[in-house]
Short mmCIF file of C-alpha atoms and ligand atoms in Angstrom, two decimals:
data_model
loop_
_atom_site.label_atom_id
_atom_site.label_comp_id
_atom_site.label_asym_id
_atom_site.label_seq_id
_atom_site.Cartn_x
_atom_site.Cartn_y
_atom_site.Cartn_z
CA GLU A 209 113.89 164.31 111.06
CA ALA A 210 112.66 166.86 108.51
CA ARG A 211 109.87 169.36 109.13
CA ASN A 212 108.14 171.53 106.51
CA LEU A 213 111.08 171.15 104.17
CA SER A 214 110.89 173.12 100.93
CA LYS A 215 113.36 173.86 98.16
CA LYS A 216 112.72 176.54 95.60
CA VAL A 217 115.14 177.80 92.96
CA ILE A 218 114.95 180.63 90.46
CA PHE A 219 115.63 179.34 86.98
CA ASN A 220 115.30 181.57 83.87
CA ASP A 221 113.48 184.18 86.00
CA GLN A 222 110.92 181.60 87.06
CA GLU A 223 110.54 180.07 90.48
CA ILE A 224 110.68 176.26 90.46
CA VAL A 225 109.39 174.42 93.51
CA ILE A 226 111.54 171.29 93.76
CA LEU A 227 110.40 170.18 97.23
CA ASP A 228 107.14 171.26 98.79
CA ASP A 229 106.54 170.96 102.55
CA ILE A 230 108.09 167.56 103.27
CA ASP A 231 107.86 165.97 106.72
CA LEU A 232 109.60 162.74 107.63
CA GLU A 233 111.26 160.95 110.51
CA VAL A 234 113.56 157.91 110.56
CA SER A 235 114.80 156.34 113.79
CA ALA A 236 118.11 154.60 114.42
CA SER A 237 118.09 151.03 113.05
CA SER A 238 115.09 151.75 110.88
CA SER A 239 114.76 152.33 107.15
CA LEU A 240 112.86 154.64 104.80
CA ALA A 241 112.43 154.15 101.05
CA VAL A 242 111.85 157.21 98.85
CA ILE A 243 110.24 156.36 95.53
CA GLY A 244 108.79 158.48 92.72
CA PRO A 245 109.25 159.30 89.05
CA SER A 246 112.37 160.86 87.58
CA GLY A 247 112.46 164.58 88.34
CA SER A 248 110.18 164.34 91.39
CA GLY A 249 112.87 165.70 93.74
CA LYS A 250 114.27 162.52 95.30
CA SER A 251 117.96 163.34 94.86
CA THR A 252 117.40 166.93 95.94
CA LEU A 253 115.68 165.67 99.11
CA LEU A 254 118.50 163.26 99.89
CA GLY A 255 121.15 165.93 99.29
CA ILE A 256 119.39 168.33 101.66
CA LEU A 257 118.82 165.67 104.34
CA ALA A 258 122.52 164.77 104.14
CA GLY A 259 123.68 168.39 104.43
CA LEU A 260 125.11 168.49 100.90
CA ASP A 261 122.63 171.22 99.99
CA SER A 262 120.49 173.60 102.03
CA PRO A 263 116.69 173.96 102.06
CA SER A 264 114.83 177.20 101.22
CA SER A 265 112.74 176.72 104.35
CA GLY A 266 112.04 174.09 106.96
CA GLU A 267 114.06 172.23 109.54
CA ILE A 268 116.32 169.16 109.53
CA PHE A 269 117.68 167.41 112.59
CA ILE A 270 120.23 164.61 112.63
CA ASN A 271 120.39 162.98 116.03
CA LYS A 272 118.52 166.07 117.40
CA LYS A 273 121.22 168.41 116.02
CA PRO A 274 119.81 171.11 113.71
CA LEU A 275 121.33 171.09 110.24
CA HIS A 276 119.19 173.65 108.40
CA ASN A 277 120.66 176.83 109.89
CA LEU A 278 124.35 175.92 109.68
CA SER A 279 127.14 177.39 107.57
CA GLU A 280 128.77 175.24 104.89
CA ASP A 281 131.74 174.56 107.22
CA ALA A 282 129.48 173.46 110.06
CA ARG A 283 127.47 171.25 107.69
CA ALA A 284 130.75 169.70 106.50
CA LYS A 285 131.56 168.74 110.08
CA ILE A 286 128.15 167.07 110.52
CA ARG A 287 128.63 165.24 107.21
CA LYS A 288 132.00 163.94 108.42
CA ASP A 289 130.69 162.88 111.82
CA SER A 290 127.13 161.70 111.15
CA VAL A 291 126.39 160.95 107.51
CA ALA A 292 127.40 158.41 104.86
CA PHE A 293 126.33 158.27 101.21
CA VAL A 294 126.10 155.62 98.49
CA PHE A 295 125.62 157.06 94.99
CA GLN A 296 124.22 155.54 91.79
CA ASN A 297 127.58 156.17 90.08
CA PHE A 298 129.63 154.76 92.98
CA GLU A 299 131.80 157.92 93.21
CA LEU A 300 134.97 156.15 94.29
CA LEU A 301 138.13 158.24 94.07
CA ALA A 302 139.96 157.10 90.93
CA GLY A 303 143.45 157.69 92.34
CA LEU A 304 142.91 155.51 95.40
CA ASN A 305 142.66 151.72 95.49
CA ALA A 306 139.73 149.89 97.11
CA LEU A 307 141.32 149.76 100.55
CA GLU A 308 142.40 153.42 100.43
CA ASN A 309 138.92 154.52 99.30
CA VAL A 310 137.37 152.85 102.35
CA MET A 311 140.10 154.04 104.71
CA LEU A 312 139.87 157.73 103.73
CA PRO A 313 136.69 158.76 105.60
CA ILE A 314 137.70 156.65 108.61
CA GLU A 315 141.03 158.48 108.73
CA LEU A 316 139.26 161.84 108.34
CA LYS A 317 137.30 160.96 111.45
CA GLY A 318 140.64 160.65 113.25
CA LYS A 319 140.42 156.93 114.01
CA LYS A 320 143.77 155.19 114.46
CA ASN A 321 142.94 151.70 113.19
CA ALA A 322 141.47 152.75 109.82
CA LYS A 323 143.17 149.92 107.93
CA ASP A 324 141.72 147.18 110.17
CA ILE A 325 138.23 148.71 110.06
CA ALA A 326 138.40 149.12 106.26
CA GLU A 327 139.60 145.54 105.73
CA ASN A 328 136.83 144.23 107.96
CA TYR A 329 134.12 146.03 105.98
CA LEU A 330 135.64 145.07 102.63
CA GLU A 331 135.52 141.47 103.79
CA LYS A 332 131.83 141.84 104.73
CA VAL A 333 131.11 142.80 101.09
CA GLY A 334 133.32 140.01 99.68
CA MET A 335 136.05 142.31 98.34
CA GLN A 336 138.94 141.05 100.50
CA ASN A 337 140.75 139.78 97.37
CA ARG A 338 140.51 143.15 95.58
CA LEU A 339 142.07 145.47 98.19
CA THR A 340 144.72 146.95 95.88
CA HIS A 341 142.52 147.20 92.77
CA TYR A 342 141.81 150.72 91.50
CA PRO A 343 138.20 151.65 90.61
CA GLN A 344 138.79 151.35 86.85
CA GLN A 345 140.02 147.78 87.41
CA LEU A 346 136.71 146.81 89.08
CA SER A 347 133.28 146.04 87.57
CA GLY A 348 130.31 148.27 88.40
CA GLY A 349 128.99 145.78 90.95
CA GLU A 350 132.42 145.52 92.57
CA GLN A 351 132.79 149.32 92.71
CA GLN A 352 129.42 149.55 94.43
CA ARG A 353 130.47 146.89 96.94
CA VAL A 354 133.52 149.04 97.81
CA ALA A 355 131.26 152.11 98.08
CA ILE A 356 128.97 150.19 100.47
CA ALA A 357 131.97 149.14 102.58
CA ARG A 358 133.12 152.79 102.64
CA ALA A 359 129.68 154.01 103.70
CA PHE A 360 129.10 151.45 106.45
CA ALA A 361 132.69 151.70 107.72
CA CYS A 362 131.87 155.30 108.70
CA GLU A 363 129.36 153.94 111.26
CA ALA A 364 127.31 157.07 110.57
CA ASP A 365 124.03 158.03 112.22
CA VAL A 366 122.33 158.05 108.84
CA LEU A 367 123.22 156.22 105.65
CA PHE A 368 121.79 157.73 102.47
CA CYS A 369 121.63 155.67 99.26
CA ASP A 370 120.58 157.34 95.99
CA GLU A 371 119.48 154.62 93.52
CA PRO A 372 122.32 152.31 94.63
CA THR A 373 121.29 149.61 92.15
CA GLY A 374 120.37 152.01 89.34
CA ASN A 375 123.46 151.32 87.21
CA LEU A 376 123.65 147.57 87.78
CA ASP A 377 122.22 144.50 86.04
CA SER A 378 119.57 142.48 87.83
CA SER A 379 121.85 139.88 89.45
CA ASN A 380 124.24 142.55 90.73
CA SER A 381 121.26 144.64 91.88
CA GLU A 382 120.05 141.79 94.04
CA LEU A 383 123.53 141.18 95.46
CA ILE A 384 123.96 144.88 96.30
CA ALA A 385 120.47 145.11 97.84
CA ASN A 386 121.23 142.09 100.02
CA LEU A 387 124.58 143.55 101.09
CA ILE A 388 122.99 146.87 102.00
CA PHE A 389 120.30 145.22 104.11
CA ASP A 390 122.57 142.61 105.72
CA THR A 391 125.10 145.27 106.71
CA PHE A 392 122.32 147.65 107.80
CA MET A 393 120.85 144.97 110.09
CA GLU A 394 124.20 144.69 111.89
CA SER A 395 124.53 148.47 112.25
CA SER A 396 122.69 151.01 114.37
CA SER A 397 122.37 153.57 111.56
CA ALA A 398 119.16 154.87 110.08
CA LEU A 399 118.85 154.10 106.35
CA VAL A 400 117.24 156.37 103.74
CA ILE A 401 117.22 154.87 100.28
CA VAL A 402 116.00 156.30 96.96
CA THR A 403 115.11 153.50 94.59
CA HIS A 404 113.06 152.50 91.55
CA ASP A 405 113.37 148.89 92.68
CA ILE A 406 110.01 147.91 94.20
CA SER A 407 111.42 144.83 95.94
CA LEU A 408 114.17 146.96 97.52
CA ALA A 409 111.61 149.56 98.66
CA SER A 410 109.35 146.89 100.13
CA ARG A 411 112.17 145.74 102.44
CA CYS A 412 112.15 149.13 104.20
CA ASP A 413 110.17 149.91 107.36
CA GLN A 414 108.59 153.02 105.80
CA LYS A 415 108.00 154.21 102.28
CA ILE A 416 107.19 157.66 100.90
CA GLU A 417 106.35 158.53 97.30
CA LEU A 418 107.33 161.90 95.86
CA VAL A 419 105.44 163.44 92.94
CA ASP A 420 106.39 166.96 91.79
CA GLY A 421 108.21 167.55 95.06
CA LYS A 422 105.27 166.59 97.28
CA VAL A 423 104.77 163.48 99.39
CA LEU A 424 101.82 161.63 97.89
P1 ADP B 18 114.95 162.93 90.97
O1 ADP B 18 116.15 162.55 91.76
O2 ADP B 18 113.66 162.54 91.61
O3 ADP B 18 115.02 162.43 89.56
P2 ADP B 18 115.96 165.65 91.26
O4 ADP B 18 115.92 165.92 92.71
O5 ADP B 18 117.27 165.36 90.64
O6 ADP B 18 114.87 164.54 90.88
O7 ADP B 18 115.35 166.93 90.50
C1 ADP B 18 114.03 167.40 90.76
C2 ADP B 18 113.69 168.54 89.82
O8 ADP B 18 114.37 169.71 90.18
C3 ADP B 18 114.04 168.27 88.36
O9 ADP B 18 112.99 168.77 87.56
C4 ADP B 18 115.32 169.05 88.17
O10 ADP B 18 115.46 169.44 86.85
C5 ADP B 18 115.11 170.23 89.08
N1 ADP B 18 116.35 170.79 89.64
C6 ADP B 18 117.18 170.19 90.51
N2 ADP B 18 118.19 171.00 90.88
C7 ADP B 18 117.98 172.18 90.20
C8 ADP B 18 118.66 173.44 90.15
N3 ADP B 18 119.77 173.67 90.87
N4 ADP B 18 118.15 174.39 89.35
C9 ADP B 18 117.04 174.16 88.64
N5 ADP B 18 116.34 173.03 88.65
C10 ADP B 18 116.80 172.03 89.42
MG1 MG B 19 117.77 161.35 91.30
#
């Protein structure tokens, strides 16, 4: 849940309003699409909702826990426990293979059976035959499938996706969109997805459009 969320920065002695008084709410097992032109504040909003960045004013709650007034260390703990992220550029760790990339956040959560959980999610996304491939040995679509396995394997309260199909061709985009929604349907997470893909946005329960940092 976000209430009266604003983000302002000073840039070249001028105040820029990146987000202006945003309110939104997403329940467990439900989905929200965020659409809007480039530069409208979508990534900034997602980063703030996920605790990667802090707002200038306003309140954010994940599972009723306030996020807006926490220190960086406390936000890091909430990110570890409650949040997962899928990025446009996949953001897999280059020095880890597919299995290790998916296992890492599960291990950070202190779970004992990280390997079994990771293999299960990699199978869900059809990557069971690529477990020991490194990111540079995988296509873009395959890297995003690993990133989706990594995100869902966290079993987070909220899954954030920032243009998850933005760097993929149309057939891979459709595959990735289907994987996100199929896996989401089996999970109890809330899903917040930034996308330019109208068909992807129309599959979500709610949709908001940002223009110049405001909800239209
Ligand atoms: P979107 O994801 O919708 O394309 P962003 O959230 O990345 O938009 O950026 C929104 C606007 O805020 C852009 O005009 C961008 O240049 C500006 N912006 C983002 N972060 C900063 C910052 N740290 N300092 C100055 N301007 C920023
Ligand atoms: Mg963006």
